[in-house]
PDB file of C-alpha atoms and ligand atoms in Angstrom:
ATOM      1  CA  MET A  13     130.907 108.775 103.167  1.00 92.00           C
ATOM      2  CA  HIS A  14     130.365 109.069  99.412  1.00 94.00           C
ATOM      3  CA  VAL A  15     131.852 106.182  97.450  1.00 95.00           C
ATOM      4  CA  ARG A  16     131.972 105.114  93.827  1.00 93.00           C
ATOM      5  CA  PRO A  17     129.512 102.281  93.167  1.00 91.00           C
ATOM      6  CA  ASP A  18     132.376 100.153  91.847  1.00 91.00           C
ATOM      7  CA  ASP A  19     134.731 100.811  94.782  1.00 91.00           C
ATOM      8  CA  GLU A  20     135.104  97.240  96.030  1.00 87.00           C
ATOM      9  CA  PHE A  21     137.168  98.266  99.059  1.00 86.00           C
ATOM     10  CA  ALA A  22     134.594 100.615 100.519  1.00 90.00           C
ATOM     11  CA  CYS A  23     132.327  99.133 103.205  1.00 90.00           C
ATOM     12  CA  PRO A  24     129.895 100.553 105.774  1.00 88.00           C
ATOM     13  CA  SER A  25     131.857  99.171 108.747  1.00 90.00           C
ATOM     14  CA  GLN A  26     134.600 101.711 107.975  1.00 92.00           C
ATOM     15  CA  LEU A  27     132.231 104.363 109.322  1.00 93.00           C
ATOM     16  CA  ASP A  28     132.599 102.916 112.819  1.00 94.00           C
ATOM     17  CA  GLU A  29     136.386 103.082 112.529  1.00 93.00           C
ATOM     18  CA  ILE A  30     136.198 106.682 111.322  1.00 94.00           C
ATOM     19  CA  GLU A  31     133.907 107.651 114.210  1.00 96.00           C
ATOM     20  CA  ALA A  32     136.391 106.069 116.620  1.00 96.00           C
ATOM     21  CA  ASP A  33     139.295 107.953 115.002  1.00 95.00           C
ATOM     22  CA  LEU A  34     137.381 111.233 115.255  1.00 96.00           C
ATOM     23  CA  ALA A  35     136.586 110.642 118.919  1.00 96.00           C
ATOM     24  CA  ALA A  36     140.293 109.938 119.521  1.00 96.00           C
ATOM     25  CA  ILE A  37     141.414 113.104 117.687  1.00 96.00           C
ATOM     26  CA  TRP A  38     138.852 115.340 119.429  1.00 96.00           C
ATOM     27  CA  GLY A  39     139.627 113.726 122.778  1.00 96.00           C
ATOM     28  CA  TYR A  40     143.375 114.155 122.303  1.00 94.00           C
ATOM     29  CA  PHE A  41     143.019 117.872 121.550  1.00 94.00           C
ATOM     30  CA  GLU A  42     140.142 118.331 124.022  1.00 95.00           C
ATOM     31  CA  ILE A  43     137.927 119.823 121.329  1.00 95.00           C
ATOM     32  CA  PRO A  44     134.565 120.882 122.789  1.00 95.00           C
ATOM     33  CA  ALA A  45     131.418 119.552 121.102  1.00 93.00           C
ATOM     34  CA  THR A  46     130.637 123.018 119.726  1.00 91.00           C
ATOM     35  CA  GLU A  47     133.810 122.908 117.650  1.00 93.00           C
ATOM     36  CA  ARG A  48     133.357 119.400 116.271  1.00 96.00           C
ATOM     37  CA  PRO A  49     132.143 119.625 112.673  1.00 94.00           C
ATOM     38  CA  SER A  50     130.118 116.922 110.999  1.00 94.00           C
ATOM     39  CA  ILE A  51     132.487 115.120 108.665  1.00 95.00           C
ATOM     40  CA  GLU A  52     131.753 114.161 105.079  1.00 95.00           C
ATOM     41  CA  TRP A  53     134.182 112.151 102.962  1.00 95.00           C
ATOM     42  CA  TYR A  54     134.162 112.007  99.194  1.00 96.00           C
ATOM     43  CA  ARG A  55     136.173 108.863  98.763  1.00 96.00           C
ATOM     44  CA  PHE A  56     138.080 108.538  95.502  1.00 95.00           C
ATOM     45  CA  ARG A  57     138.464 104.936  94.324  1.00 93.00           C
ATOM     46  CA  ASP A  58     142.120 105.089  93.244  1.00 90.00           C
ATOM     47  CA  ASP A  59     144.848 107.295  91.761  1.00 87.00           C
ATOM     48  CA  ALA A  60     143.182 107.378  88.359  1.00 92.00           C
ATOM     49  CA  ASP A  61     139.900 108.477  89.932  1.00 94.00           C
ATOM     50  CA  TRP A  62     141.743 111.141  91.929  1.00 94.00           C
ATOM     51  CA  ALA A  63     143.579 112.384  88.857  1.00 92.00           C
ATOM     52  CA  ALA A  64     140.188 112.770  87.133  1.00 92.00           C
ATOM     53  CA  LYS A  65     138.746 114.913  89.915  1.00 92.00           C
ATOM     54  CA  PRO A  66     137.108 118.225  88.901  1.00 90.00           C
ATOM     55  CA  SER A  67     139.688 120.989  88.449  1.00 87.00           C
ATOM     56  CA  GLY A  68     139.734 123.563  91.206  1.00 89.00           C
ATOM     57  CA  LEU A  69     138.508 121.078  93.807  1.00 93.00           C
ATOM     58  CA  CYS A  70     141.954 120.927  95.426  1.00 92.00           C
ATOM     59  CA  ALA A  71     145.380 122.431  94.727  1.00 86.00           C
ATOM     60  CA  ASP A  72     146.851 120.831  91.594  1.00 80.00           C
ATOM     61  CA  ASP A  73     149.646 119.006  93.431  1.00 83.00           C
ATOM     62  CA  ALA A  74     147.473 117.975  96.393  1.00 87.00           C
ATOM     63  CA  ALA A  75     146.994 114.308  97.320  1.00 88.00           C
ATOM     64  CA  GLY A  76     143.756 115.250  99.127  1.00 91.00           C
ATOM     65  CA  CYS A  77     142.087 118.350 100.548  1.00 94.00           C
ATOM     66  CA  VAL A  78     139.542 119.647 103.003  1.00 95.00           C
ATOM     67  CA  HIS A  79     136.903 122.366 102.850  1.00 92.00           C
ATOM     68  CA  GLY A  80     135.566 122.786 106.362  1.00 87.00           C
ATOM     69  CA  GLY A  81     134.388 119.339 107.512  1.00 91.00           C
ATOM     70  CA  THR A  82     134.196 117.984 103.974  1.00 96.00           C
ATOM     71  CA  LEU A  83     137.207 116.049 102.754  1.00 95.00           C
ATOM     72  CA  TYR A  84     138.150 114.843  99.327  1.00 96.00           C
ATOM     73  CA  ALA A  85     140.722 112.086  99.236  1.00 94.00           C
ATOM     74  CA  PRO A  86     141.601 108.605  98.115  1.00 92.00           C
ATOM     75  CA  LEU A  87     142.165 106.046 100.874  1.00 87.00           C
ATOM     76  CA  ASP A  88     145.902 106.547 101.278  1.00 87.00           C
ATOM     77  CA  THR A  89     145.612 110.222 102.210  1.00 88.00           C
ATOM     78  CA  PHE A  90     142.323 109.889 104.089  1.00 92.00           C
ATOM     79  CA  GLU A  91     143.748 109.784 107.624  1.00 93.00           C
ATOM     80  CA  HIS A  92     145.804 112.918 107.026  1.00 92.00           C
ATOM     81  CA  GLU A  93     142.811 114.803 105.665  1.00 94.00           C
ATOM     82  CA  LEU A  94     140.602 113.510 108.476  1.00 96.00           C
ATOM     83  CA  VAL A  95     142.806 115.298 111.020  1.00 95.00           C
ATOM     84  CA  HIS A  96     142.446 118.519 109.023  1.00 95.00           C
ATOM     85  CA  ALA A  97     138.667 118.121 108.834  1.00 96.00           C
ATOM     86  CA  ALA A  98     138.373 117.218 112.523  1.00 96.00           C
ATOM     87  CA  LEU A  99     140.272 120.387 113.523  1.00 95.00           C
ATOM     88  CA  SER A 100     138.687 122.628 110.881  1.00 94.00           C
ATOM     89  CA  ARG A 101     136.692 124.662 113.426  1.00 91.00           C
ATOM     90  CA  VAL A 102     139.566 125.267 115.804  1.00 90.00           C
ATOM     91  CA  GLY A 103     140.829 128.322 113.909  1.00 83.00           C
ATOM     92  CA  SER A 104     143.511 129.106 111.327  1.00 83.00           C
ATOM     93  CA  PRO A 105     146.888 128.649 112.951  1.00 87.00           C
ATOM     94  CA  PRO A 106     150.178 128.845 111.032  1.00 86.00           C
ATOM     95  CA  GLN A 107     150.740 126.060 108.521  1.00 84.00           C
ATOM     96  CA  LEU A 108     153.208 124.373 110.837  1.00 83.00           C
ATOM     97  CA  PHE A 109     150.327 123.772 113.272  1.00 87.00           C
ATOM     98  CA  VAL A 110     147.915 122.814 110.491  1.00 89.00           C
ATOM     99  CA  GLU A 111     150.158 120.268 108.822  1.00 87.00           C
ATOM    100  CA  GLY A 112     152.038 119.222 111.960  1.00 88.00           C
ATOM    101  CA  PRO A 113     149.151 117.338 113.643  1.00 91.00           C
ATOM    102  CA  ALA A 114     148.022 115.865 110.313  1.00 91.00           C
ATOM    103  CA  VAL A 115     151.503 114.469 109.660  1.00 86.00           C
ATOM    104  CA  GLY A 116     152.340 113.723 113.293  1.00 86.00           C
ATOM    105  CA  LEU A 117     149.148 111.808 114.076  1.00 89.00           C
ATOM    106  CA  THR A 118     149.050 109.777 110.896  1.00 86.00           C
ATOM    107  CA  CYS A 119     151.369 108.177 108.467  1.00 70.00           C
ATOM    108  CA  SER A 120     152.784 110.599 105.954  1.00 58.00           C
ATOM    109  CA  PRO A 121     150.200 111.330 103.247  1.00 52.00           C
ATOM    110  CA  ARG A 122     151.862 108.821 101.009  1.00 53.00           C
ATOM    111  CA  GLU A 123     153.807 105.926 102.473  1.00 49.00           C
ATOM    112  CA  GLY A 124     157.540 106.495 102.066  1.00 49.00           C
ATOM    113  CA  ARG A 125     157.171 110.184 101.221  1.00 51.00           C
ATOM    114  CA  LEU A 126     157.866 112.400 104.206  1.00 51.00           C
ATOM    115  CA  ALA A 127     156.411 115.909 104.206  1.00 51.00           C
ATOM    116  CA  THR A 128     159.127 118.360 103.267  1.00 54.00           C
ATOM    117  CA  VAL A 129     159.631 122.020 104.018  1.00 53.00           C
ATOM    118  CA  SER A 130     158.882 123.995 100.862  1.00 54.00           C
ATOM    119  CA  SER A 131     161.549 126.024  99.114  1.00 54.00           C
ATOM    120  CA  ASP A 132     159.977 129.068 100.739  1.00 61.00           C
ATOM    121  CA  GLY A 133     161.520 127.815 103.948  1.00 65.00           C
ATOM    122  CA  TRP A 134     160.194 128.062 107.463  1.00 68.00           C
ATOM    123  CA  ALA A 135     158.577 131.468 106.922  1.00 71.00           C
ATOM    124  CA  ALA A 136     155.896 129.807 104.799  1.00 69.00           C
ATOM    125  CA  LEU A 137     155.232 127.295 107.561  1.00 68.00           C
ATOM    126  CA  LEU A 138     154.615 130.100 110.026  1.00 72.00           C
ATOM    127  CA  ASP A 139     152.267 131.820 107.615  1.00 67.00           C
ATOM    128  CA  THR A 140     148.555 131.518 108.417  1.00 60.00           C
ATOM    129  CA  GLY A 141     147.559 130.332 104.953  1.00 54.00           C
ATOM    130  CA  THR A 142     144.140 128.925 104.353  1.00 50.00           C
ATOM    131  CA  ASN A 143     144.895 125.908 102.225  1.00 47.00           C
ATOM    132  CA  GLN A 144     144.667 122.572 104.014  1.00 49.00           C
ATOM    133  CA  TYR A 145     145.800 119.636 101.988  1.00 51.00           C
TER     134      TYR A 145
HETATM  135 ZN1  LIG B 222     147.879 118.374 105.128  1.00 59.29          ZN
END
């Protein structure tokens, strides 16, 4: 976990909670050890810190994103991105099966904002895109 030196809400004991969450996710999906990536989290302190992230790191409208086992997110989208990172070696299923577990197993990326089907409709959800955010 990479944290800002002035992030007063970050503490080492969170690593134990994250390890427990990962074990629960991998256990739930019966992911073999060979497909369990090592996870690295670049924790953004707050919305302002996230807004100042380097361009191109994630999609412009993303509230967090994952590249393999490495996730970039502030705290409130962390759980969602953790599911993506945990399942990042399982393959590239259609978006419905990428976003479905991340939304279904955690609170919506932002409290009070349910994930919505894009204007492209269901076809986009069945597309095997590569973006995970
Ligand atoms: Zn997602």
